[in-house]
Coordinates of C-alpha atoms in Angstrom, one line a residue:
Chain A
M1 CA -61.1 75.3 -63.9
P2 CA -60.5 74.2 -60.3
S3 CA -63.4 72.4 -58.7
N4 CA -64.6 73.3 -55.2
S5 CA -63.0 70.3 -53.6
N6 CA -59.7 71.3 -55.1
A7 CA -59.9 74.9 -53.9
A8 CA -59.2 74.0 -50.3
K9 CA -56.3 71.6 -51.1
P10 CA -52.8 72.7 -50.5
A11 CA -50.4 72.8 -53.5
V12 CA -48.0 69.9 -53.1
G13 CA -44.3 69.9 -54.1
F14 CA -42.4 66.7 -54.9
I15 CA -38.7 66.3 -55.3
G16 CA -37.2 63.0 -56.5
I17 CA -39.0 61.5 -59.4
G18 CA -37.8 57.9 -59.3
V19 CA -40.1 54.8 -59.9
M20 CA -41.8 55.2 -56.6
G21 CA -41.9 59.0 -56.7
K22 CA -43.6 59.0 -60.0
S23 CA -46.4 56.7 -58.8
I24 CA -46.9 58.8 -55.7
V25 CA -47.1 62.0 -57.7
R26 CA -49.8 60.3 -59.9
N27 CA -51.8 59.3 -56.9
L28 CA -51.6 62.8 -55.5
M29 CA -52.8 64.3 -58.8
K30 CA -55.6 61.7 -58.9
A31 CA -56.7 62.9 -55.5
G32 CA -57.0 66.4 -56.8
Y33 CA -53.7 68.1 -55.6
S34 CA -51.8 70.4 -57.9
L35 CA -48.2 69.2 -58.1
H36 CA -44.9 71.1 -58.4
V37 CA -42.0 68.8 -59.1
S38 CA -38.3 68.8 -59.4
S39 CA -35.7 66.1 -59.9
R40 CA -32.1 65.6 -60.9
T41 CA -33.0 64.4 -64.4
K42 CA -35.9 66.3 -66.0
S43 CA -36.3 63.7 -68.8
K44 CA -37.4 61.1 -66.2
A45 CA -40.4 63.4 -65.3
E46 CA -41.6 64.0 -68.8
D47 CA -44.7 61.7 -68.6
I48 CA -46.0 63.2 -65.3
L49 CA -45.4 66.7 -66.7
Q50 CA -47.6 65.8 -69.6
E51 CA -50.2 64.5 -67.1
G52 CA -50.3 67.9 -65.4
A53 CA -47.4 68.3 -63.0
C54 CA -45.5 71.6 -63.1
W55 CA -41.8 71.4 -63.5
H56 CA -39.2 73.5 -61.6
D57 CA -35.4 73.4 -62.1
Q58 CA -34.6 73.8 -58.4
P59 CA -36.0 72.8 -55.0
A60 CA -36.1 76.6 -54.2
E61 CA -38.7 77.1 -56.9
V62 CA -40.8 74.2 -55.7
A63 CA -40.6 75.6 -52.1
K64 CA -42.0 78.9 -53.4
H65 CA -45.0 77.3 -55.2
A66 CA -46.0 74.6 -52.7
D67 CA -47.5 74.5 -49.2
V68 CA -46.4 71.0 -48.5
V69 CA -43.2 69.6 -50.1
M70 CA -42.4 65.9 -50.1
T71 CA -39.0 64.6 -50.8
M72 CA -38.0 61.1 -51.8
L73 CA -34.3 60.8 -52.4
G74 CA -31.5 58.3 -52.4
Y75 CA -29.0 58.9 -49.6
P76 CA -28.9 61.2 -46.5
H77 CA -26.4 63.5 -48.3
D78 CA -29.0 64.0 -51.1
V79 CA -31.5 65.0 -48.4
E80 CA -29.0 67.4 -47.0
D81 CA -28.4 69.0 -50.4
V82 CA -32.1 69.4 -51.2
Y83 CA -32.9 70.9 -47.8
Y84 CA -29.7 72.9 -46.9
G85 CA -28.3 73.8 -50.4
E86 CA -28.2 77.4 -51.7
Q87 CA -31.1 76.5 -54.0
G88 CA -32.5 74.2 -51.3
L89 CA -35.9 74.1 -49.6
L90 CA -35.2 75.7 -46.3
K91 CA -33.8 79.0 -47.6
H92 CA -36.7 79.6 -49.9
A93 CA -39.8 78.3 -48.2
A94 CA -42.6 80.6 -47.1
P95 CA -43.5 80.4 -43.3
D96 CA -45.8 77.6 -42.4
S97 CA -44.5 75.4 -45.2
V98 CA -44.5 71.7 -44.3
F99 CA -41.7 69.4 -45.4
V100 CA -42.2 65.7 -45.5
D101 CA -39.1 63.5 -46.1
L102 CA -40.2 60.1 -47.5
T103 CA -36.6 59.0 -48.0
T104 CA -35.3 56.2 -45.8
S105 CA -32.6 58.3 -44.1
S106 CA -30.9 58.9 -40.7
P107 CA -33.0 59.6 -37.6
E108 CA -30.4 62.1 -36.5
L109 CA -30.8 64.0 -39.8
A110 CA -34.6 64.0 -39.3
V111 CA -34.2 65.6 -35.9
R112 CA -31.9 68.2 -37.3
L113 CA -34.2 69.0 -40.2
E114 CA -37.1 69.5 -37.9
Q115 CA -35.1 72.0 -35.8
S116 CA -33.9 73.9 -39.0
A117 CA -37.5 74.0 -40.2
R118 CA -38.8 75.4 -36.9
E119 CA -36.1 78.1 -37.0
R120 CA -37.7 79.3 -40.3
D121 CA -41.3 79.0 -38.9
C122 CA -41.8 75.9 -41.0
F123 CA -42.5 72.3 -40.1
S124 CA -40.9 69.0 -41.0
L125 CA -42.0 65.4 -40.7
D126 CA -40.0 62.3 -41.4
A127 CA -42.2 59.7 -43.1
P128 CA -40.3 56.9 -44.7
V129 CA -42.4 54.3 -46.4
S130 CA -42.5 50.6 -47.2
G131 CA -44.4 48.7 -49.8
G132 CA -42.1 49.2 -52.8
D133 CA -43.0 49.9 -56.4
I134 CA -46.3 48.1 -56.1
G135 CA -47.4 49.8 -52.9
A136 CA -46.6 53.2 -54.4
R137 CA -48.5 52.4 -57.6
E138 CA -51.6 51.1 -55.8
A139 CA -51.5 53.9 -53.1
K140 CA -51.0 51.2 -50.5
L141 CA -47.8 52.3 -48.9
S142 CA -47.1 51.8 -45.3
I143 CA -46.1 55.2 -43.9
M144 CA -44.2 55.6 -40.6
V145 CA -44.5 59.2 -39.4
G146 CA -42.3 61.2 -37.0
G147 CA -42.6 64.9 -36.0
S148 CA -45.4 67.1 -34.7
E149 CA -48.6 65.1 -34.3
E150 CA -50.6 68.2 -34.9
V151 CA -48.9 68.8 -38.3
F152 CA -49.3 65.2 -39.1
Q153 CA -53.0 65.3 -38.5
R154 CA -53.3 68.5 -40.6
I155 CA -51.8 67.0 -43.7
R156 CA -53.1 63.5 -43.1
P157 CA -55.3 63.5 -46.2
I158 CA -52.2 63.8 -48.3
F159 CA -50.8 60.6 -46.8
E160 CA -54.2 58.9 -47.3
A161 CA -53.9 59.6 -51.0
I162 CA -50.8 57.5 -51.3
G163 CA -50.9 54.9 -48.5
T164 CA -53.0 52.7 -46.4
N165 CA -51.1 51.8 -43.2
I166 CA -50.4 55.3 -41.9
V167 CA -49.0 55.3 -38.4
Y168 CA -47.8 58.2 -36.3
Q169 CA -44.8 56.9 -34.4
G170 CA -43.7 59.9 -32.3
P171 CA -41.5 63.0 -32.4
A172 CA -39.0 63.9 -35.1
G173 CA -36.8 60.8 -36.0
A174 CA -39.4 58.3 -34.8
G175 CA -40.5 57.6 -38.4
Q176 CA -36.9 56.9 -39.5
H177 CA -36.3 54.8 -36.4
T178 CA -39.4 52.7 -37.2
K179 CA -38.2 52.2 -40.7
M180 CA -34.9 51.0 -39.3
C181 CA -36.8 48.4 -37.2
N182 CA -38.3 47.3 -40.4
Q183 CA -35.0 47.0 -42.2
I184 CA -33.4 45.2 -39.2
A185 CA -36.1 42.6 -39.1
I186 CA -35.7 42.0 -42.9
A187 CA -31.9 41.9 -42.8
A188 CA -31.5 38.8 -40.5
N189 CA -34.5 37.1 -42.0
M190 CA -32.9 37.3 -45.5
L191 CA -30.1 35.1 -44.2
G192 CA -32.6 32.5 -43.0
V193 CA -34.5 32.5 -46.3
C194 CA -31.3 32.0 -48.3
E195 CA -29.8 29.4 -46.1
A196 CA -33.1 27.4 -45.8
L197 CA -33.4 27.4 -49.6
R198 CA -29.8 26.5 -50.4
Y199 CA -30.0 23.8 -47.8
A200 CA -33.1 22.4 -49.5
E201 CA -31.3 22.4 -52.8
K202 CA -28.2 20.7 -51.5
A203 CA -30.2 18.1 -49.7
G204 CA -31.8 17.2 -53.1
L205 CA -35.3 18.4 -52.1
D206 CA -37.6 20.2 -54.5
P207 CA -37.5 23.8 -53.2
D208 CA -41.1 24.6 -54.4
T209 CA -42.4 21.6 -52.5
V210 CA -40.4 22.6 -49.4
L211 CA -42.0 26.1 -49.6
K212 CA -45.4 24.3 -49.5
S213 CA -44.4 22.8 -46.2
I214 CA -42.7 25.7 -44.5
G215 CA -44.2 28.9 -46.1
S216 CA -47.4 29.1 -44.0
G217 CA -46.2 28.0 -40.5
A218 CA -43.7 29.3 -37.9
A219 CA -41.0 29.8 -40.6
G220 CA -43.3 31.9 -42.8
S221 CA -42.4 35.4 -43.7
W222 CA -43.0 37.9 -46.4
S223 CA -39.5 37.4 -47.7
L224 CA -39.8 33.6 -47.7
N225 CA -43.1 33.7 -49.6
N226 CA -42.2 36.6 -52.0
L227 CA -38.5 36.4 -52.5
A228 CA -37.7 32.7 -52.2
P229 CA -39.8 31.9 -55.4
R230 CA -37.7 34.5 -57.2
M231 CA -34.5 33.0 -56.0
I232 CA -35.7 29.5 -57.2
A233 CA -36.6 31.0 -60.6
G234 CA -33.2 32.7 -60.8
D235 CA -34.9 36.1 -61.0
F236 CA -32.6 38.7 -59.3
E237 CA -34.2 41.8 -60.8
P238 CA -34.4 44.6 -58.3
G239 CA -37.6 45.1 -56.4
F240 CA -35.4 46.7 -53.8
Y241 CA -31.7 47.4 -54.7
V242 CA -28.8 45.7 -52.8
K243 CA -27.0 49.1 -52.7
H244 CA -30.0 50.8 -51.0
F245 CA -30.4 48.0 -48.5
I246 CA -26.7 48.4 -47.6
K247 CA -27.3 52.1 -47.1
D248 CA -30.2 51.4 -44.8
M249 CA -28.4 48.8 -42.8
G250 CA -25.5 51.2 -42.4
I251 CA -27.8 53.8 -40.9
A252 CA -29.4 51.2 -38.7
L253 CA -26.1 49.8 -37.5
E254 CA -24.8 53.3 -36.7
S255 CA -27.9 54.1 -34.7
A256 CA -27.9 50.8 -32.9
E257 CA -24.3 51.3 -31.9
A258 CA -25.0 54.8 -30.8
M259 CA -27.7 53.4 -28.5
G260 CA -25.4 50.6 -27.2
L261 CA -27.3 47.8 -28.9
E262 CA -25.2 44.9 -30.3
A263 CA -27.2 43.9 -33.4
H264 CA -25.4 40.7 -34.3
G265 CA -27.7 39.6 -37.0
L266 CA -27.8 43.0 -38.7
S267 CA -24.1 43.3 -38.5
L268 CA -23.6 39.9 -40.2
A269 CA -26.2 40.7 -42.8
K270 CA -24.6 44.0 -43.7
S271 CA -21.2 42.4 -44.1
L272 CA -22.6 39.7 -46.4
Y273 CA -24.5 42.2 -48.5
E274 CA -21.3 44.2 -48.8
R275 CA -19.5 41.1 -50.1
L276 CA -22.4 40.7 -52.5
A277 CA -22.0 44.3 -53.8
Q278 CA -18.3 43.9 -54.2
A279 CA -19.0 40.8 -56.3
G280 CA -20.9 43.1 -58.7
E281 CA -24.5 42.8 -57.4
A282 CA -25.1 46.3 -56.1
D283 CA -27.8 46.9 -58.6
S284 CA -29.5 43.5 -58.2
G285 CA -32.5 42.9 -56.0
T286 CA -31.9 42.0 -52.3
Q287 CA -32.9 38.4 -53.2
A288 CA -29.5 38.1 -55.0
L289 CA -28.0 37.3 -51.6
Y290 CA -28.9 33.8 -52.5
K291 CA -25.9 33.8 -54.9
L292 CA -23.5 34.3 -52.1
Y293 CA -24.5 30.9 -50.7
K294 CA -23.0 28.2 -52.7
Chain B
M1 CA -68.6 -3.2 -30.6
P2 CA -66.4 -2.1 -33.5
S3 CA -68.3 -0.2 -36.2
N4 CA -67.8 -1.1 -39.8
S5 CA -65.8 1.9 -40.5
N6 CA -63.4 1.0 -37.7
A7 CA -63.1 -2.6 -38.7
A8 CA -60.8 -1.7 -41.6
K9 CA -58.6 0.7 -39.6
P10 CA -55.1 -0.4 -38.6
A11 CA -54.3 -0.4 -34.9
V12 CA -52.0 2.5 -34.2
G13 CA -49.1 2.6 -31.7
F14 CA -47.8 5.8 -30.2
I15 CA -44.6 6.2 -28.2
G16 CA -43.8 9.5 -26.5
I17 CA -46.8 11.0 -24.6
G18 CA -45.8 14.6 -24.2
V19 CA -48.0 17.6 -24.6
M20 CA -48.1 17.2 -28.4
G21 CA -48.2 13.4 -28.4
K22 CA -51.2 13.4 -26.1
S23 CA -53.2 15.7 -28.4
I24 CA -52.2 13.6 -31.4
V25 CA -53.3 10.4 -29.7
R26 CA -56.7 12.0 -28.9
N27 CA -57.2 13.0 -32.5
L28 CA -56.4 9.5 -33.7
M29 CA -58.9 8.0 -31.2
K30 CA -61.5 10.6 -32.3
A31 CA -60.9 9.4 -35.9
G32 CA -61.8 5.8 -34.8
Y33 CA -58.3 4.3 -34.4
S34 CA -57.5 2.0 -31.5
L35 CA -54.4 3.2 -29.8
H36 CA -51.5 1.3 -28.1
V37 CA -49.3 3.7 -26.2
S38 CA -46.1 3.7 -24.3
S39 CA -44.0 6.5 -22.8
R40 CA -41.2 6.9 -20.3
T41 CA -43.5 8.1 -17.5
K42 CA -46.8 6.2 -17.3
S43 CA -48.5 8.8 -15.0
K44 CA -48.4 11.4 -17.9
A45 CA -50.6 9.1 -19.9
E46 CA -53.2 8.4 -17.3
D47 CA -55.9 10.6 -18.9
I48 CA -55.6 9.2 -22.4
L49 CA -55.7 5.6 -20.9
Q50 CA -59.0 6.6 -19.2
E51 CA -60.1 7.8 -22.6
G52 CA -59.5 4.4 -24.1
A53 CA -55.9 4.1 -25.1
C54 CA -54.2 0.8 -24.2
W55 CA -50.9 1.0 -22.1
H56 CA -47.8 -1.1 -22.7
D57 CA -44.6 -0.9 -20.6
Q58 CA -42.3 -1.3 -23.6
P59 CA -42.1 -0.3 -27.2
A60 CA -41.7 -4.0 -28.0
E61 CA -45.3 -4.6 -26.7
V62 CA -46.6 -1.7 -28.7
A63 CA -44.9 -3.1 -31.8
K64 CA -46.7 -6.5 -31.3
H65 CA -50.1 -4.9 -31.0
A66 CA -50.0 -2.2 -33.7
D67 CA -49.8 -2.1 -37.5
V68 CA -48.6 1.4 -37.6
V69 CA -46.3 2.8 -34.8
M70 CA -45.8 6.5 -34.4
T71 CA -42.9 7.9 -32.3
M72 CA -42.6 11.4 -31.0
L73 CA -39.5 11.7 -28.8
G74 CA -37.0 14.3 -27.6
Y75 CA -33.5 13.7 -29.1
P76 CA -32.1 11.4 -31.8
H77 CA -30.6 9.2 -29.1
D78 CA -34.1 8.6 -27.7
V79 CA -35.2 7.6 -31.2
E80 CA -32.3 5.2 -31.4
D81 CA -33.2 3.6 -28.0
V82 CA -36.9 3.2 -28.9
Y83 CA -36.1 1.6 -32.3
Y84 CA -32.9 -0.3 -31.7
G85 CA -33.1 -1.2 -28.0
E86 CA -33.5 -4.8 -26.7
Q87 CA -37.2 -3.9 -26.0
G88 CA -37.3 -1.7 -29.0
L89 CA -39.6 -1.6 -32.0
L90 CA -37.4 -3.2 -34.7
K91 CA -36.7 -6.4 -32.9
H92 CA -40.4 -7.1 -32.1
A93 CA -42.4 -5.8 -35.0
A94 CA -44.4 -8.1 -37.2
P95 CA -43.6 -8.0 -41.0
D96 CA -45.3 -5.2 -42.9
S97 CA -45.4 -2.9 -39.8
V98 CA -45.0 0.8 -40.6
F99 CA -43.0 3.1 -38.3
V100 CA -43.5 6.8 -38.5
D101 CA -41.1 9.0 -36.6
L102 CA -42.6 12.4 -35.9
T103 CA -39.6 13.5 -33.9
T104 CA -37.5 16.3 -35.3
S105 CA -34.4 14.2 -35.7
S106 CA -31.4 13.7 -37.9
P107 CA -31.9 13.0 -41.6
E108 CA -29.0 10.5 -41.5
L109 CA -30.8 8.6 -38.7
A110 CA -34.0 8.6 -40.8
V111 CA -32.1 6.9 -43.7
R112 CA -30.6 4.4 -41.3
L113 CA -34.0 3.6 -39.7
E114 CA -35.6 3.0 -43.1
Q115 CA -32.8 0.5 -44.1
S116 CA -33.2 -1.3 -40.7
A117 CA -37.0 -1.5 -41.2
R118 CA -36.6 -2.9 -44.7
E119 CA -34.2 -5.6 -43.4
R120 CA -37.0 -6.8 -41.2
D121 CA -39.7 -6.5 -43.9
C122 CA -41.1 -3.4 -42.3
F123 CA -41.4 0.2 -43.5
S124 CA -40.3 3.5 -42.0
L125 CA -41.3 7.1 -42.7
D126 CA -39.8 10.3 -41.3
A127 CA -42.5 12.7 -40.7
P128 CA -41.6 15.7 -38.5
V129 CA -44.2 18.2 -37.8
S130 CA -44.6 21.9 -37.2
G131 CA -47.5 23.7 -35.6
G132 CA -46.8 23.2 -32.0
D133 CA -49.2 22.5 -29.1
I134 CA -52.1 24.3 -30.8
G135 CA -51.6 22.6 -34.2
A136 CA -51.5 19.2 -32.5
R137 CA -54.6 20.0 -30.4
E138 CA -56.6 21.2 -33.4
A139 CA -55.4 18.5 -35.8
K140 CA -53.8 21.2 -37.9
L141 CA -50.2 20.1 -37.9
S142 CA -48.0 20.6 -40.9
I143 CA -46.4 17.2 -41.7
M144 CA -43.3 16.8 -43.8
V145 CA -42.9 13.3 -45.0
G146 CA -39.9 11.3 -46.2
G147 CA -39.7 7.6 -47.3
S148 CA -41.6 5.4 -49.7
E149 CA -44.4 7.4 -51.4
E150 CA -46.5 4.2 -51.7
V151 CA -46.3 3.6 -48.0
F152 CA -47.1 7.3 -47.3
Q153 CA -50.2 7.1 -49.5
R154 CA -51.3 3.9 -47.8
I155 CA -51.3 5.4 -44.3
R156 CA -52.3 8.9 -45.4
P157 CA -55.7 8.8 -43.6
I158 CA -53.8 8.6 -40.3
F159 CA -51.9 11.8 -41.2
E160 CA -55.2 13.4 -42.2
A161 CA -56.6 12.7 -38.7
I162 CA -53.8 14.8 -37.1
G163 CA -52.7 17.4 -39.7
T164 CA -53.8 19.6 -42.5
N165 CA -50.7 20.6 -44.5
I166 CA -49.4 17.1 -45.3
V167 CA -46.6 17.2 -48.0
Y168 CA -44.6 14.3 -49.3
Q169 CA -41.1 15.6 -49.7
G170 CA -39.1 12.6 -51.1
P171 CA -37.1 9.5 -50.0
A172 CA -36.1 8.7 -46.5
G173 CA -34.6 11.7 -44.7
A174 CA -36.4 14.2 -46.9
G175 CA -39.0 14.9 -44.2
Q176 CA -36.2 15.7 -41.7
H177 CA -34.3 17.8 -44.2
T178 CA -37.5 19.8 -44.8
K179 CA -37.9 20.3 -41.1
M180 CA -34.3 21.5 -41.0
C181 CA -35.2 24.1 -43.7
N182 CA -38.0 25.2 -41.5
Q183 CA -35.8 25.6 -38.4
I184 CA -33.0 27.4 -40.4
A185 CA -35.5 30.0 -41.7
I186 CA -36.8 30.5 -38.1
A187 CA -33.3 30.7 -36.6
A188 CA -31.9 33.8 -38.4
N189 CA -35.3 35.5 -38.3
M190 CA -35.4 35.3 -34.5
L191 CA -32.3 37.5 -34.5
G192 CA -34.0 40.1 -36.7
V193 CA -37.2 40.1 -34.6
C194 CA -35.3 40.5 -31.3
E195 CA -33.0 43.2 -32.7
A196 CA -35.8 45.2 -34.3
L197 CA -37.8 45.2 -31.1
R198 CA -34.9 46.1 -28.9
Y199 CA -33.9 48.8 -31.3
A200 CA -37.5 50.2 -31.0
E201 CA -37.3 50.2 -27.3
K202 CA -33.9 51.9 -27.1
A203 CA -35.0 54.5 -29.6
G204 CA -37.9 55.4 -27.3
L205 CA -40.6 54.1 -29.7
D206 CA -43.7 52.3 -28.5
P207 CA -43.0 48.7 -29.6
D208 CA -46.7 47.9 -30.2
T209 CA -47.1 50.9 -32.4
V210 CA -44.0 49.9 -34.3
L211 CA -45.5 46.4 -34.9
K212 CA -48.5 48.2 -36.4
S213 CA -46.2 49.7 -39.0
I214 CA -43.9 46.8 -39.8
G215 CA -45.9 43.6 -39.0
S216 CA -47.8 43.4 -42.3
G217 CA -45.2 44.5 -44.9
A218 CA -41.9 43.2 -46.1
A219 CA -40.6 42.7 -42.6
G220 CA -43.6 40.7 -41.6
S221 CA -43.2 37.1 -40.3
W222 CA -44.9 34.6 -38.1
S223 CA -42.3 35.2 -35.5
L224 CA -42.7 38.9 -35.6
N225 CA -46.4 38.8 -35.3
N226 CA -46.7 35.9 -32.8
L227 CA -43.5 36.1 -30.7
A228 CA -42.7 39.8 -30.6
P229 CA -45.9 40.6 -28.7
R230 CA -44.9 38.0 -26.1
M231 CA -41.4 39.6 -25.8
I232 CA -43.1 43.0 -25.3
A233 CA -45.3 41.5 -22.6
G234 CA -42.4 39.8 -20.9
D235 CA -44.0 36.4 -21.5
F236 CA -41.2 33.9 -22.0
E237 CA -43.2 30.7 -21.3
P238 CA -42.3 27.9 -23.7
G239 CA -44.4 27.4 -26.8
F240 CA -41.2 25.9 -28.2
Y241 CA -38.3 25.2 -25.8
V242 CA -34.9 26.9 -26.2
K243 CA -33.2 23.5 -25.5
H244 CA -35.1 21.8 -28.3
F245 CA -34.4 24.6 -30.7
I246 CA -30.7 24.2 -29.9
K247 CA -30.9 20.5 -30.6
D248 CA -32.6 21.2 -34.0
M249 CA -30.1 23.8 -34.9
G250 CA -27.3 21.4 -34.0
I251 CA -28.7 18.8 -36.4
A252 CA -29.2 21.4 -39.1
L253 CA -25.7 22.8 -38.8
E254 CA -24.1 19.4 -38.9
S255 CA -26.1 18.5 -42.0
A256 CA -25.3 21.8 -43.6
E257 CA -21.6 21.4 -43.0
A258 CA -21.7 17.8 -44.3
M259 CA -23.2 19.2 -47.5
G260 CA -20.6 22.0 -47.7
L261 CA -23.0 24.8 -47.0
E262 CA -21.8 27.8 -44.9
A263 CA -24.9 28.7 -43.0
H264 CA -23.7 32.0 -41.4
G265 CA -27.0 33.0 -39.9
L266 CA -27.8 29.6 -38.5
S267 CA -24.4 29.4 -37.0
L268 CA -24.7 32.8 -35.3
A269 CA -28.2 32.0 -34.0
K270 CA -27.1 28.7 -32.6
S271 CA -24.2 30.3 -30.7
L272 CA -26.5 33.0 -29.3
Y273 CA -29.1 30.4 -28.2
E274 CA -26.3 28.4 -26.5
R275 CA -25.3 31.5 -24.6
L276 CA -29.0 32.0 -23.6
A277 CA -29.2 28.4 -22.4
Q278 CA -26.0 28.8 -20.4
A279 CA -27.6 31.8 -18.8
G280 CA -30.4 29.5 -17.4
E281 CA -33.0 29.9 -20.1
A282 CA -32.9 26.4 -21.6
D283 CA -36.5 25.7 -20.5
S284 CA -37.9 29.1 -21.6
G285 CA -39.6 29.6 -24.9
T286 CA -37.5 30.6 -28.0
Q287 CA -38.7 34.2 -27.7
A288 CA -36.5 34.5 -24.6
L289 CA -33.7 35.3 -27.0
Y290 CA -34.9 38.8 -26.5
K291 CA -33.3 38.8 -23.0
L292 CA -29.9 38.4 -24.5
Y293 CA -30.1 41.8 -26.2
K294 CA -29.7 44.5 -23.7

């Protein structure tokens, strides 16, 4: 029996049930939204179907049942498939549907999606996130939103059910561009973290003691304080995959070049991460860059 | 009339009265130490002489009057002069004197200084600091100490009068090596901060709004949160000079190479900062790197 508070809530679709997607879906259900989900592999969604989400084999079906459809996919070509395919969202959505792409994807594709959505009397926001597994689980994602501000304000409660640092960044593509800024800042910093730590080791210092000196001052960063301890412990399990970081840096570098920006640090970081992936570490966490420094 | 608590306190010498040196001297006097100071330019010390510090024209004279002598100089060759010169510390110090070099200088020189001090029955610690002008003024420096742990413990109250994060890092040179780790972590990160911010600007985003999204998550760092706002505001005044950062990166790179470490990010950062200095920005703050990205 739907409660009164649920009655006014839009039905939400979600496509892409990975580790983060699953946590987001749970937080949306917890907030009282009815969920329509689809993903490449149904078995991965079993637990959330048991918890009340409704399964559909195709994005098209999700589009028909939901007012707002969120997508969280791997690569830009996955986004293209889910939106533009024969059984994709755009062809089958009712007018006034709102699409929200949470994937870290290309700003140019975000602009194109918004145009395509408008042509069908729908709306599209780009809203990539940061905060990882834990941020998704605890509904503490940082969400960077591009697209119509009016549409953003209308569905803002949905974002509030899954994130805390929700910032409207500007027109279509602005969310993706902001996420690129995020990845660019991380990229070069990872080199510094790895090099500082390997230097400490080679100089015969105790790396944990070094972190006590440098972690809280001008050298301090999220990566130094969260990933350096994993490097020291030899823990290279993925929080964030090397292969996904390479994808993001590729998008960022392409955008930077298109804008005439020489991003030296980003370019170097990307080439080192590619060497790392070629050495068999594509499915490791980004802190595995440490292994490249000997 | 000396109070009882002062009676047991060693006389402290301080050589190198720059902005930070002056603040440190003041904090030592506030803690009840009697101060003997010297510097290249006497006029810069006038105010602390009025406040009670005792002036000497040469390091030799400071050595004769003080039990513990701190030095805070510009370049390793300045350190060599002050310690090894005809009117330098080593030749004129009484046995059991303790030297503390707060300069960010070469680990190899720190090792050499300690040996020279021992040969004269004296002691030497390398104790570079971070925290800048403000940390020095507020007695909140981070101090990274190398040398004899026993000597460190003996003079620890002196460090406690000027800093908060005081960490013993190991034998002679370990303090300098730790400071190099600090500078290495900063170096590459500065590229990321500049590139992220210039990307934001070129993409038509509002940089302040971008910082709201990325400043507190995985891209967050001291530099992003403290220097990016100055870049946005066009404030390139020195907190930390470009020329000094280049000196530090030079020492770090030389040490890294001697240990067989390829520090790609550090090497790139140093070459970009050298280009910046050649463009007339040697006396700007390190955030002026932003100008190099167009």
